[in-house]
PDB file of C-alpha atoms in Angstrom:
ATOM      1  CA  MET O 171      93.783  90.040  93.662  1.00  0.00           C
ATOM      2  CA  LYS O 172      92.799  89.968  89.793  1.00  0.00           C
ATOM      3  CA  ARG O 173      89.601  88.792  91.186  1.00  0.00           C
ATOM      4  CA  ILE O 174      89.271  90.974  94.606  1.00  0.00           C
ATOM      5  CA  SER O 175      90.061  94.090  92.542  1.00  0.00           C
ATOM      6  CA  LEU O 176      87.380  92.659  89.782  1.00  0.00           C
ATOM      7  CA  VAL O 177      84.831  93.010  92.511  1.00  0.00           C
ATOM      8  CA  GLY O 178      85.751  96.429  93.838  1.00  0.00           C
ATOM      9  CA  PHE O 179      85.368  97.729  90.766  1.00  0.00           C
ATOM     10  CA  PHE O 180      82.275  96.953  90.114  1.00  0.00           C
ATOM     11  CA  VAL O 181      81.108  98.345  93.083  1.00  0.00           C
ATOM     12  CA  GLY O 182      83.015 101.104  93.135  1.00  0.00           C
ATOM     13  CA  PHE O 183      80.736 101.999  89.252  1.00  0.00           C
ATOM     14  CA  ALA O 184      77.817 101.074  91.327  1.00  0.00           C
ATOM     15  CA  ILE O 185      78.479 103.869  93.998  1.00  0.00           C
ATOM     16  CA  LEU O 186      79.416 106.523  91.864  1.00  0.00           C
ATOM     17  CA  THR O 187      76.469 105.304  88.643  1.00  0.00           C
ATOM     18  CA  ALA O 188      73.493 105.381  92.293  1.00  0.00           C
ATOM     19  CA  LEU O 189      75.260 108.842  93.487  1.00  0.00           C
ATOM     20  CA  VAL O 190      74.512 109.948  89.730  1.00  0.00           C
ATOM     21  CA  ILE O 191      71.303 109.001  89.837  1.00  0.00           C
ATOM     22  CA  TRP O 192      70.964 110.646  93.205  1.00  0.00           C
ATOM     23  CA  GLN O 193      72.264 113.714  92.116  1.00  0.00           C
ATOM     24  CA  GLY O 194      70.127 114.055  88.929  1.00  0.00           C
ATOM     25  CA  ALA O 195      72.501 113.546  85.912  1.00  0.00           C
ATOM     26  CA  ASP O 196      71.093 116.334  84.104  1.00  0.00           C
ATOM     27  CA  VAL O 197      71.551 119.001  87.497  1.00  0.00           C
ATOM     28  CA  LEU O 198      75.116 117.429  86.790  1.00  0.00           C
ATOM     29  CA  SER O 199      75.179 118.479  83.585  1.00  0.00           C
ATOM     30  CA  ASN O 200      73.589 121.809  83.456  1.00  0.00           C
ATOM     31  CA  THR O 201      76.510 122.635  86.828  1.00  0.00           C
ATOM     32  CA  LEU O 202      79.342 121.217  84.858  1.00  0.00           C
ATOM     33  CA  SER O 203      78.192 123.971  81.326  1.00  0.00           C
ATOM     34  CA  SER O 204      78.638 126.623  83.630  1.00  0.00           C
ATOM     35  CA  ALA O 205      82.254 126.011  84.170  1.00  0.00           C
ATOM     36  CA  GLY O 206      82.507 125.579  80.327  1.00  0.00           C
ATOM     37  CA  LEU O 207      86.131 124.542  78.927  1.00  0.00           C
ATOM     38  CA  ALA O 208      88.092 126.256  81.670  1.00  0.00           C
ATOM     39  CA  VAL O 209      87.432 122.757  83.469  1.00  0.00           C
ATOM     40  CA  VAL O 210      89.650 121.124  80.973  1.00  0.00           C
ATOM     41  CA  GLY O 211      93.074 122.738  82.390  1.00  0.00           C
ATOM     42  CA  LEU O 212      92.714 121.847  85.469  1.00  0.00           C
ATOM     43  CA  PRO O 213      95.319 118.942  85.457  1.00  0.00           C
ATOM     44  CA  ALA O 214      97.690 121.560  84.580  1.00  0.00           C
ATOM     45  CA  ILE O 215      97.937 122.905  88.147  1.00  0.00           C
ATOM     46  CA  TYR O 216      98.663 119.684  89.282  1.00  0.00           C
ATOM     47  CA  LEU O 217     102.121 119.637  87.811  1.00  0.00           C
ATOM     48  CA  LEU O 218     102.893 121.329  90.998  1.00  0.00           C
ATOM     49  CA  PRO O 219     101.970 118.791  93.372  1.00  0.00           C
ATOM     50  CA  LEU O 220     103.543 115.885  90.895  1.00  0.00           C
ATOM     51  CA  ILE O 221     106.648 117.971  91.373  1.00  0.00           C
ATOM     52  CA  CYS O 222     107.101 118.125  95.596  1.00  0.00           C
ATOM     53  CA  ALA O 223     106.479 114.348  95.302  1.00  0.00           C
ATOM     54  CA  LEU O 224     109.450 113.620  92.786  1.00  0.00           C
ATOM     55  CA  LEU O 225     111.859 115.513  95.232  1.00  0.00           C
ATOM     56  CA  SER O 226     110.832 113.908  97.767  1.00  0.00           C
ATOM     57  CA  TRP O 227     111.620 110.702  96.523  1.00  0.00           C
ATOM     58  CA  GLN O 228     114.793 112.286  95.156  1.00  0.00           C
ATOM     59  CA  TRP O 229     115.808 113.283  98.819  1.00  0.00           C
ATOM     60  CA  LEU O 230     116.314 109.404 100.156  1.00  0.00           C
ATOM     61  CA  PHE O 231     118.900 108.317  97.773  1.00  0.00           C
ATOM     62  CA  ALA O 232     122.164 109.629  98.939  1.00  0.00           C
ATOM     63  CA  PRO O 233     123.631 112.302  97.179  1.00  0.00           C
ATOM     64  CA  GLY O 234     125.695 111.581  93.901  1.00  0.00           C
ATOM     65  CA  LYS O 235     124.393 107.850  94.019  1.00  0.00           C
ATOM     66  CA  GLY O 236     121.160 108.184  92.525  1.00  0.00           C
ATOM     67  CA  PRO O 237     119.505 108.344  88.943  1.00  0.00           C
ATOM     68  CA  THR O 238     119.048 110.927  86.308  1.00  0.00           C
ATOM     69  CA  LEU O 239     116.906 114.147  86.939  1.00  0.00           C
ATOM     70  CA  LEU O 240     114.493 112.971  84.011  1.00  0.00           C
ATOM     71  CA  PHE O 241     114.619 109.183  84.548  1.00  0.00           C
ATOM     72  CA  LEU O 242     112.801 110.451  88.087  1.00  0.00           C
ATOM     73  CA  ILE O 243     110.754 112.525  86.380  1.00  0.00           C
ATOM     74  CA  TYR O 244     109.627 109.567  84.170  1.00  0.00           C
ATOM     75  CA  ALA O 245     109.333 107.698  87.013  1.00  0.00           C
ATOM     76  CA  THR O 246     107.030 109.355  88.835  1.00  0.00           C
ATOM     77  CA  TRP O 247     104.497 109.945  85.868  1.00  0.00           C
ATOM     78  CA  ILE O 248     104.662 106.063  85.238  1.00  0.00           C
ATOM     79  CA  ASN O 249     104.266 105.209  89.002  1.00  0.00           C
ATOM     80  CA  PHE O 250     100.956 108.326  89.483  1.00  0.00           C
ATOM     81  CA  SER O 251      99.406 106.962  85.729  1.00  0.00           C
ATOM     82  CA  ILE O 252      99.678 102.801  87.360  1.00  0.00           C
ATOM     83  CA  ASN O 253      98.081 103.790  90.560  1.00  0.00           C
ATOM     84  CA  TRP O 254      95.693 106.333  88.982  1.00  0.00           C
ATOM     85  CA  LEU O 255      94.153 103.604  86.069  1.00  0.00           C
ATOM     86  CA  LEU O 256      95.122  99.922  86.626  1.00  0.00           C
ATOM     87  CA  PRO O 257      93.753  98.141  89.059  1.00  0.00           C
ATOM     88  CA  VAL O 258      97.074  97.030  91.290  1.00  0.00           C
ATOM     89  CA  GLY O 259      95.900  98.405  94.808  1.00  0.00           C
ATOM     90  CA  GLN O 260      98.201 100.972  94.982  1.00  0.00           C
ATOM     91  CA  VAL O 261     101.065  99.139  94.517  1.00  0.00           C
ATOM     92  CA  GLY O 262     101.587  98.332  90.606  1.00  0.00           C
ATOM     93  CA  GLY O 263     103.021 102.135  90.293  1.00  0.00           C
ATOM     94  CA  GLU O 264     106.336 101.524  92.947  1.00  0.00           C
ATOM     95  CA  ILE O 265     106.951  98.347  91.263  1.00  0.00           C
ATOM     96  CA  ALA O 266     107.032  99.308  87.897  1.00  0.00           C
ATOM     97  CA  ARG O 267     109.493 102.260  89.208  1.00  0.00           C
ATOM     98  CA  ILE O 268     111.920  99.141  90.992  1.00  0.00           C
ATOM     99  CA  ARG O 269     111.468  97.232  87.936  1.00  0.00           C
ATOM    100  CA  MET O 270     112.437 100.418  85.951  1.00  0.00           C
ATOM    101  CA  MET O 271     115.508 101.549  88.025  1.00  0.00           C
ATOM    102  CA  VAL O 272     116.499  97.288  88.062  1.00  0.00           C
ATOM    103  CA  ASN O 273     116.388  97.803  84.313  1.00  0.00           C
ATOM    104  CA  ARG O 274     118.721 100.954  84.476  1.00  0.00           C
ATOM    105  CA  ARG O 275     121.121  98.388  85.955  1.00  0.00           C
ATOM    106  CA  LEU O 276     120.558 100.706  89.054  1.00  0.00           C
ATOM    107  CA  PRO O 277     121.666  98.563  92.719  1.00  0.00           C
ATOM    108  CA  SER O 278     118.498  96.250  93.401  1.00  0.00           C
ATOM    109  CA  SER O 279     118.621  97.214  97.335  1.00  0.00           C
ATOM    110  CA  MET O 280     119.054 100.714  96.515  1.00  0.00           C
ATOM    111  CA  ALA O 281     115.663 100.765  94.030  1.00  0.00           C
ATOM    112  CA  ILE O 282     113.770  98.777  96.755  1.00  0.00           C
ATOM    113  CA  ALA O 283     114.761 100.749  99.877  1.00  0.00           C
ATOM    114  CA  THR O 284     113.583 104.236  98.402  1.00  0.00           C
ATOM    115  CA  VAL O 285     110.630 103.357  96.640  1.00  0.00           C
ATOM    116  CA  ILE O 286     109.551 101.804 100.254  1.00  0.00           C
ATOM    117  CA  GLY O 287     110.358 104.401 102.256  1.00  0.00           C
ATOM    118  CA  ASP O 288     108.657 106.494  99.388  1.00  0.00           C
ATOM    119  CA  GLN O 289     105.650 104.449 100.340  1.00  0.00           C
ATOM    120  CA  THR O 290     105.674 105.333 103.847  1.00  0.00           C
ATOM    121  CA  LEU O 291     106.547 108.882 104.203  1.00  0.00           C
ATOM    122  CA  GLN O 292     103.023 108.384 101.659  1.00  0.00           C
ATOM    123  CA  VAL O 293     101.355 106.843 104.412  1.00  0.00           C
ATOM    124  CA  VAL O 294     102.746 108.984 107.626  1.00  0.00           C
ATOM    125  CA  THR O 295     102.608 112.223 105.512  1.00  0.00           C
ATOM    126  CA  GLN O 296      99.082 111.416 104.320  1.00  0.00           C
ATOM    127  CA  ALA O 297      98.309 110.747 108.476  1.00  0.00           C
ATOM    128  CA  ILE O 298      99.275 113.580 109.378  1.00  0.00           C
ATOM    129  CA  TYR O 299      97.212 115.447 106.363  1.00  0.00           C
ATOM    130  CA  ALA O 300      94.089 113.542 107.354  1.00  0.00           C
ATOM    131  CA  LEU O 301      94.069 114.162 111.234  1.00  0.00           C
ATOM    132  CA  LEU O 302      94.842 117.801 110.357  1.00  0.00           C
ATOM    133  CA  GLY O 303      91.798 117.908 107.770  1.00  0.00           C
ATOM    134  CA  PHE O 304      89.998 115.955 110.711  1.00  0.00           C
ATOM    135  CA  VAL O 305      90.662 118.799 113.234  1.00  0.00           C
ATOM    136  CA  LEU O 306      89.955 121.163 110.861  1.00  0.00           C
ATOM    137  CA  PHE O 307      86.765 119.946 109.697  1.00  0.00           C
ATOM    138  CA  VAL O 308      85.552 119.110 114.070  1.00  0.00           C
ATOM    139  CA  ALA O 309      86.155 123.312 114.366  1.00  0.00           C
ATOM    140  CA  VAL O 310      84.156 124.237 111.253  1.00  0.00           C
ATOM    141  CA  GLN O 311      81.822 122.347 113.017  1.00  0.00           C
ATOM    142  CA  VAL O 312      82.177 123.946 116.299  1.00  0.00           C
ATOM    143  CA  ASP O 313      82.040 127.024 115.022  1.00  0.00           C
ATOM    144  CA  ARG O 314      79.557 126.561 112.836  1.00  0.00           C
ATOM    145  CA  GLY O 315      77.161 124.851 116.289  1.00  0.00           C
ATOM    146  CA  GLU O 316      76.340 121.688 113.757  1.00  0.00           C
ATOM    147  CA  THR O 317      78.847 119.384 114.856  1.00  0.00           C
ATOM    148  CA  ASN O 318      77.810 115.193 113.899  1.00  0.00           C
ATOM    149  CA  LEU O 319      79.387 113.406 116.706  1.00  0.00           C
ATOM    150  CA  GLN O 320      78.512 110.118 115.107  1.00  0.00           C
ATOM    151  CA  LEU O 321      80.423 111.787 111.901  1.00  0.00           C
ATOM    152  CA  VAL O 322      83.709 112.738 113.451  1.00  0.00           C
ATOM    153  CA  ALA O 323      83.474 109.648 115.991  1.00  0.00           C
ATOM    154  CA  VAL O 324      83.711 106.930 112.946  1.00  0.00           C
ATOM    155  CA  VAL O 325      86.098 109.565 110.903  1.00  0.00           C
ATOM    156  CA  PHE O 326      88.277 109.877 114.553  1.00  0.00           C
ATOM    157  CA  LEU O 327      87.898 106.258 114.297  1.00  0.00           C
ATOM    158  CA  GLY O 328      89.651 105.360 110.773  1.00  0.00           C
ATOM    159  CA  PHE O 329      92.136 107.932 111.017  1.00  0.00           C
ATOM    160  CA  VAL O 330      93.376 106.121 114.360  1.00  0.00           C
ATOM    161  CA  LEU O 331      93.643 102.628 112.602  1.00  0.00           C
ATOM    162  CA  PHE O 332      95.574 104.574 109.382  1.00  0.00           C
ATOM    163  CA  GLY O 333      97.928 105.974 111.789  1.00  0.00           C
ATOM    164  CA  ILE O 334      98.153 102.683 113.573  1.00  0.00           C
ATOM    165  CA  ALA O 335      98.815 100.659 110.126  1.00  0.00           C
ATOM    166  CA  GLY O 336     101.124 103.452 109.216  1.00  0.00           C
ATOM    167  CA  ALA O 337     103.330 103.226 112.560  1.00  0.00           C
ATOM    168  CA  GLY O 338     103.576  99.153 111.957  1.00  0.00           C
ATOM    169  CA  PHE O 339     104.696  99.752 108.333  1.00  0.00           C
ATOM    170  CA  TYR O 340     107.027 101.286 109.684  1.00  0.00           C
ATOM    171  CA  TRP O 341     108.606  99.221 112.942  1.00  0.00           C
ATOM    172  CA  LEU O 342     108.330  96.064 110.217  1.00  0.00           C
ATOM    173  CA  GLN O 343     111.273  98.015 108.034  1.00  0.00           C
ATOM    174  CA  HIS O 344     113.346  98.617 111.488  1.00  0.00           C
ATOM    175  CA  ALA O 345     112.212  95.162 112.283  1.00  0.00           C
ATOM    176  CA  GLY O 346     113.279  93.440 109.173  1.00  0.00           C
ATOM    177  CA  LEU O 347     111.542  93.676 106.974  1.00  0.00           C
ATOM    178  CA  PHE O 348     112.252  91.218 104.041  1.00  0.00           C
ATOM    179  CA  ASN O 349     113.848  88.854 106.295  1.00  0.00           C
ATOM    180  CA  LEU O 350     110.243  88.398 107.473  1.00  0.00           C
ATOM    181  CA  LEU O 351     109.114  88.182 103.741  1.00  0.00           C
ATOM    182  CA  LEU O 352     111.229  85.983 102.340  1.00  0.00           C
ATOM    183  CA  ARG O 353     108.863  83.595 100.251  1.00  0.00           C
ATOM    184  CA  ILE O 354     106.532  86.354  99.068  1.00  0.00           C
ATOM    185  CA  ALA O 355     110.397  87.485  97.758  1.00  0.00           C
ATOM    186  CA  ARG O 356     111.122  84.737  95.901  1.00  0.00           C
ATOM    187  CA  LYS O 357     109.047  86.132  93.395  1.00  0.00           C
ATOM    188  CA  PHE O 358     110.152  89.083  92.443  1.00  0.00           C
ATOM    189  CA  PRO O 359     112.242  89.380  89.674  1.00  0.00           C
ATOM    190  CA  PHE O 360     114.273  91.586  90.934  1.00  0.00           C
ATOM    191  CA  PHE O 361     117.223  90.010  93.278  1.00  0.00           C
ATOM    192  CA  ASN O 362     120.475  88.327  91.661  1.00  0.00           C
ATOM    193  CA  SER O 363     120.179  84.861  91.656  1.00  0.00           C
ATOM    194  CA  ASN O 364     123.585  84.675  92.034  1.00  0.00           C
ATOM    195  CA  ALA O 365     123.418  85.193  95.639  1.00  0.00           C
ATOM    196  CA  PRO O 366     121.656  83.320  98.418  1.00  0.00           C
ATOM    197  CA  ILE O 367     117.849  84.823  99.045  1.00  0.00           C
ATOM    198  CA  GLU O 368     118.950  85.506 102.662  1.00  0.00           C
ATOM    199  CA  GLU O 369     121.712  87.324 101.313  1.00  0.00           C
ATOM    200  CA  GLN O 370     118.999  89.550  99.352  1.00  0.00           C
ATOM    201  CA  ALA O 371     116.863  90.325 101.566  1.00  0.00           C
ATOM    202  CA  ALA O 372     120.178  91.863 104.358  1.00  0.00           C
ATOM    203  CA  ARG O 373     121.254  93.713 102.236  1.00  0.00           C
ATOM    204  CA  LEU O 374     117.849  95.498 101.431  1.00  0.00           C
ATOM    205  CA  ASP O 375     117.641  95.758 105.348  1.00  0.00           C
ATOM    206  CA  GLU O 376     120.785  97.616 105.752  1.00  0.00           C
ATOM    207  CA  ALA O 377     119.321  99.922 102.393  1.00  0.00           C
ATOM    208  CA  LEU O 378     116.604 100.573 104.419  1.00  0.00           C
ATOM    209  CA  LYS O 379     118.142 101.223 107.820  1.00  0.00           C
ATOM    210  CA  THR O 380     121.046 103.196 105.796  1.00  0.00           C
ATOM    211  CA  MET O 381     118.762 105.210 104.055  1.00  0.00           C
ATOM    212  CA  TYR O 382     116.758 105.920 107.417  1.00  0.00           C
ATOM    213  CA  GLN O 383     120.311 106.954 108.975  1.00  0.00           C
ATOM    214  CA  ARG O 384     119.939 109.812 106.403  1.00  0.00           C
ATOM    215  CA  GLY O 385     118.358 112.237 108.902  1.00  0.00           C
ATOM    216  CA  ASP O 386     118.408 115.639 107.463  1.00  0.00           C
ATOM    217  CA  ARG O 387     117.917 113.865 103.496  1.00  0.00           C
ATOM    218  CA  LEU O 388     114.926 111.700 105.256  1.00  0.00           C
ATOM    219  CA  PHE O 389     113.711 115.380 106.911  1.00  0.00           C
ATOM    220  CA  VAL O 390     113.911 117.298 103.467  1.00  0.00           C
ATOM    221  CA  ALA O 391     111.933 114.361 101.362  1.00  0.00           C
ATOM    222  CA  THR O 392     108.976 114.458 104.726  1.00  0.00           C
ATOM    223  CA  LEU O 393     108.971 117.926 103.708  1.00  0.00           C
ATOM    224  CA  TRP O 394     108.462 118.015  99.995  1.00  0.00           C
ATOM    225  CA  ARG O 395     106.460 115.154 100.272  1.00  0.00           C
ATOM    226  CA  PHE O 396     104.169 116.939 102.863  1.00  0.00           C
ATOM    227  CA  ALA O 397     103.884 119.811 100.018  1.00  0.00           C
ATOM    228  CA  PHE O 398     102.809 116.665  97.698  1.00  0.00           C
ATOM    229  CA  ARG O 399     100.017 116.780 100.261  1.00  0.00           C
ATOM    230  CA  ILE O 400      99.467 120.769 100.472  1.00  0.00           C
ATOM    231  CA  THR O 401      99.863 121.434  96.909  1.00  0.00           C
ATOM    232  CA  ALA O 402      97.078 118.829  96.060  1.00  0.00           C
ATOM    233  CA  ALA O 403      94.521 121.097  97.572  1.00  0.00           C
ATOM    234  CA  GLY O 404      94.557 123.901  95.134  1.00  0.00           C
ATOM    235  CA  GLU O 405      93.345 121.670  92.783  1.00  0.00           C
ATOM    236  CA  THR O 406      90.369 121.538  94.744  1.00  0.00           C
ATOM    237  CA  TRP O 407      89.961 124.971  95.248  1.00  0.00           C
ATOM    238  CA  LEU O 408      89.745 125.813  92.048  1.00  0.00           C
ATOM    239  CA  ALA O 409      87.834 122.894  90.865  1.00  0.00           C
ATOM    240  CA  PHE O 410      85.409 124.915  92.753  1.00  0.00           C
ATOM    241  CA  TYR O 411      85.795 128.351  91.671  1.00  0.00           C
ATOM    242  CA  LEU O 412      85.431 126.909  88.405  1.00  0.00           C
ATOM    243  CA  LEU O 413      83.128 125.634  89.221  1.00  0.00           C
ATOM    244  CA  GLY O 414      81.015 128.435  90.412  1.00  0.00           C
ATOM    245  CA  HIS O 415      80.723 127.743  93.901  1.00  0.00           C
ATOM    246  CA  PRO O 416      84.392 128.905  95.109  1.00  0.00           C
ATOM    247  CA  ILE O 417      85.066 127.628  98.560  1.00  0.00           C
ATOM    248  CA  SER O 418      87.299 128.941 101.417  1.00  0.00           C
ATOM    249  CA  TRP O 419      91.135 127.112 101.834  1.00  0.00           C
ATOM    250  CA  ILE O 420      90.359 125.804 104.697  1.00  0.00           C
ATOM    251  CA  ASP O 421      87.240 124.039 103.023  1.00  0.00           C
ATOM    252  CA  ALA O 422      89.329 122.539 100.405  1.00  0.00           C
ATOM    253  CA  LEU O 423      92.179 121.573 103.386  1.00  0.00           C
ATOM    254  CA  ILE O 424      89.873 119.349 104.811  1.00  0.00           C
ATOM    255  CA  LEU O 425      87.810 118.387 101.374  1.00  0.00           C
ATOM    256  CA  GLU O 426      91.525 117.123  99.672  1.00  0.00           C
ATOM    257  CA  SER O 427      93.051 115.895 103.045  1.00  0.00           C
ATOM    258  CA  MET O 428      89.972 113.840 104.092  1.00  0.00           C
ATOM    259  CA  GLY O 429      89.128 112.264 100.212  1.00  0.00           C
ATOM    260  CA  GLN O 430      92.625 111.102  99.810  1.00  0.00           C
ATOM    261  CA  ALA O 431      92.268 109.619 103.366  1.00  0.00           C
ATOM    262  CA  ILE O 432      88.989 107.717 102.464  1.00  0.00           C
ATOM    263  CA  ARG O 433      90.581 106.690  98.696  1.00  0.00           C
ATOM    264  CA  SER O 434      93.697 104.825 100.668  1.00  0.00           C
ATOM    265  CA  ALA O 435      91.510 103.101 102.584  1.00  0.00           C
ATOM    266  CA  ALA O 436      89.270 102.078  99.669  1.00  0.00           C
ATOM    267  CA  PHE O 437      92.058 100.322  98.305  1.00  0.00           C
ATOM    268  CA  VAL O 438      90.600  97.155  97.087  1.00  0.00           C
ATOM    269  CA  ILE O 439      88.705  99.591  94.740  1.00  0.00           C
ATOM    270  CA  PRO O 440      90.367 100.332  91.948  1.00  0.00           C
ATOM    271  CA  GLY O 441      91.412 103.426  91.965  1.00  0.00           C
ATOM    272  CA  GLY O 442      89.263 104.243  94.633  1.00  0.00           C
ATOM    273  CA  LEU O 443      86.021 105.068  91.401  1.00  0.00           C
ATOM    274  CA  GLY O 444      82.839 105.829  93.783  1.00  0.00           C
ATOM    275  CA  ALA O 445      84.448 105.651  96.742  1.00  0.00           C
ATOM    276  CA  GLN O 446      86.350 109.095  96.482  1.00  0.00           C
ATOM    277  CA  GLU O 447      83.021 110.548  95.014  1.00  0.00           C
ATOM    278  CA  GLY O 448      80.839 109.635  98.417  1.00  0.00           C
ATOM    279  CA  GLY O 449      83.563 110.739 100.339  1.00  0.00           C
ATOM    280  CA  PHE O 450      82.828 113.635  99.092  1.00  0.00           C
ATOM    281  CA  VAL O 451      79.499 114.320  98.558  1.00  0.00           C
ATOM    282  CA  VAL O 452      78.822 113.059 102.561  1.00  0.00           C
ATOM    283  CA  ILE O 453      82.477 115.438 103.806  1.00  0.00           C
ATOM    284  CA  GLY O 454      80.642 118.693 101.105  1.00  0.00           C
ATOM    285  CA  ALA O 455      77.422 118.430 102.947  1.00  0.00           C
ATOM    286  CA  ALA O 456      78.352 118.583 106.714  1.00  0.00           C
ATOM    287  CA  LEU O 457      80.517 121.967 104.989  1.00  0.00           C
ATOM    288  CA  GLY O 458      77.264 123.342 103.621  1.00  0.00           C
ATOM    289  CA  ILE O 459      77.997 122.380  99.547  1.00  0.00           C
ATOM    290  CA  PRO O 460      75.928 120.855  97.508  1.00  0.00           C
ATOM    291  CA  GLY O 461      76.396 117.806  97.191  1.00  0.00           C
ATOM    292  CA  GLU O 462      76.333 117.987  92.885  1.00  0.00           C
ATOM    293  CA  VAL O 463      79.112 120.654  93.509  1.00  0.00           C
ATOM    294  CA  ALA O 464      80.428 118.409  95.770  1.00  0.00           C
ATOM    295  CA  LEU O 465      80.671 115.296  92.875  1.00  0.00           C
ATOM    296  CA  LEU O 466      81.762 117.015  90.123  1.00  0.00           C
ATOM    297  CA  SER O 467      84.708 118.769  91.799  1.00  0.00           C
ATOM    298  CA  SER O 468      85.674 114.814  92.456  1.00  0.00           C
ATOM    299  CA  LEU O 469      85.245 114.058  88.432  1.00  0.00           C
ATOM    300  CA  CYS O 470      86.952 116.628  87.419  1.00  0.00           C
ATOM    301  CA  LYS O 471      89.780 114.678  89.951  1.00  0.00           C
ATOM    302  CA  ARG O 472      88.922 111.760  86.909  1.00  0.00           C
ATOM    303  CA  LEU O 473      89.696 114.184  84.122  1.00  0.00           C
ATOM    304  CA  ARG O 474      93.083 114.778  85.886  1.00  0.00           C
ATOM    305  CA  GLU O 475      94.103 111.439  85.690  1.00  0.00           C
ATOM    306  CA  LEU O 476      92.539 110.564  82.793  1.00  0.00           C
ATOM    307  CA  CYS O 477      94.285 114.007  80.703  1.00  0.00           C
ATOM    308  CA  ILE O 478      98.028 112.643  82.484  1.00  0.00           C
ATOM    309  CA  GLY O 479      97.268 109.042  83.488  1.00  0.00           C
ATOM    310  CA  VAL O 480      96.793 107.727  79.656  1.00  0.00           C
ATOM    311  CA  PRO O 481      99.965 109.161  77.831  1.00  0.00           C
ATOM    312  CA  GLY O 482     102.165 107.916  80.800  1.00  0.00           C
ATOM    313  CA  LEU O 483     101.030 104.327  80.393  1.00  0.00           C
ATOM    314  CA  LEU O 484     100.634 104.792  76.626  1.00  0.00           C
ATOM    315  CA  VAL O 485     103.973 105.487  76.689  1.00  0.00           C
ATOM    316  CA  TRP O 486     104.621 102.904  79.668  1.00  0.00           C
ATOM    317  CA  GLN O 487     103.319 100.321  77.531  1.00  0.00           C
ATOM    318  CA  ILE O 488     105.655 101.169  74.382  1.00  0.00           C
ATOM    319  CA  ARG O 489     109.214 101.413  76.534  1.00  0.00           C
ATOM    320  CA  GLU O 490     108.427  97.743  77.590  1.00  0.00           C
ATOM    321  CA  GLY O 491     107.214  96.729  74.414  1.00  0.00           C
ATOM    322  CA  GLN O 492     110.378  97.836  72.784  1.00  0.00           C
ATOM    323  CA  ARG O 493     112.605  96.559  75.526  1.00  0.00           C
ATOM    324  CA  GLU O 494     111.435  92.693  75.339  1.00  0.00           C
ATOM    325  CA  TRP O 495     111.338  92.930  71.704  1.00  0.00           C
ATOM    326  CA  GLY O 496     114.689  93.987  72.070  1.00  0.00           C
ATOM    327  CA  LYS O 497     115.525  90.824  74.354  1.00  0.00           C
ATOM    328  CA  LEU O 498     113.609  88.833  71.510  1.00  0.00           C
ATOM    329  CA  SER O 499     116.089  90.092  68.435  1.00  0.00           C
TER     330      SER O 499
END
């Protein structure tokens, strides 16, 4: 996996470099300078989507059984930081969340079930969000009389495959996901070694089914996760505004939804480096947005990931170091 991630990083970096050369470093610099220091404040607006993601996860716990709000804030921060910046295939943050809950003496079955449930909601809502973006994209293209049938067909096929993968993941959970993955589960340190692995797997399957049976809480969690998707478009809208090229809210939704789908599809590339930027340029061109502005708007998202993610990784490493030091002392 590390080797694949390393190759993916170099591929993504090569794509990003090619995009910068194609658009012209001077043009990008001039466009960015026109925005001034206001771009630095962009990461602050992303706090709203992060809060929505946190609340979505919180509603997956049984009433009164979940961790404290302070822990949820910390774990959500670390989760995003790891997935944004480390070559972990967009799942390292989820494993870190499980580890942190188990370290706080929370039941391992509950910890893993809620994280998997949260991951499932991410896939489902992203599929719906991507479909919404696709419908809006086609509507805009038809309205302008500029429909690119080949591009529409490729994007639609990608969304269909993405939806099938999400449905399959959900089905596996109800079919006994952990009983199907016993050999892999043996490698995880989240189980009580005093109990048979089959018993632990059965507990996890039962915890998943129980969580999904709380329909009212699952519905609210889904709404919060979808709110995370919608509010994230605000960052895209504001980035274009600051770069001196205001776009409509519809265009921002199209770019954000389809850009997220492209980034998720390129999970083997750490952080979707290059894939996200390329998607913004291609989709932006179809919407009549200059390539250099679309590229810079995506790079503004990278700024947010650095401003929020780097401190998160530092805090996480310090806390993990303190924990390991405590075990040795």
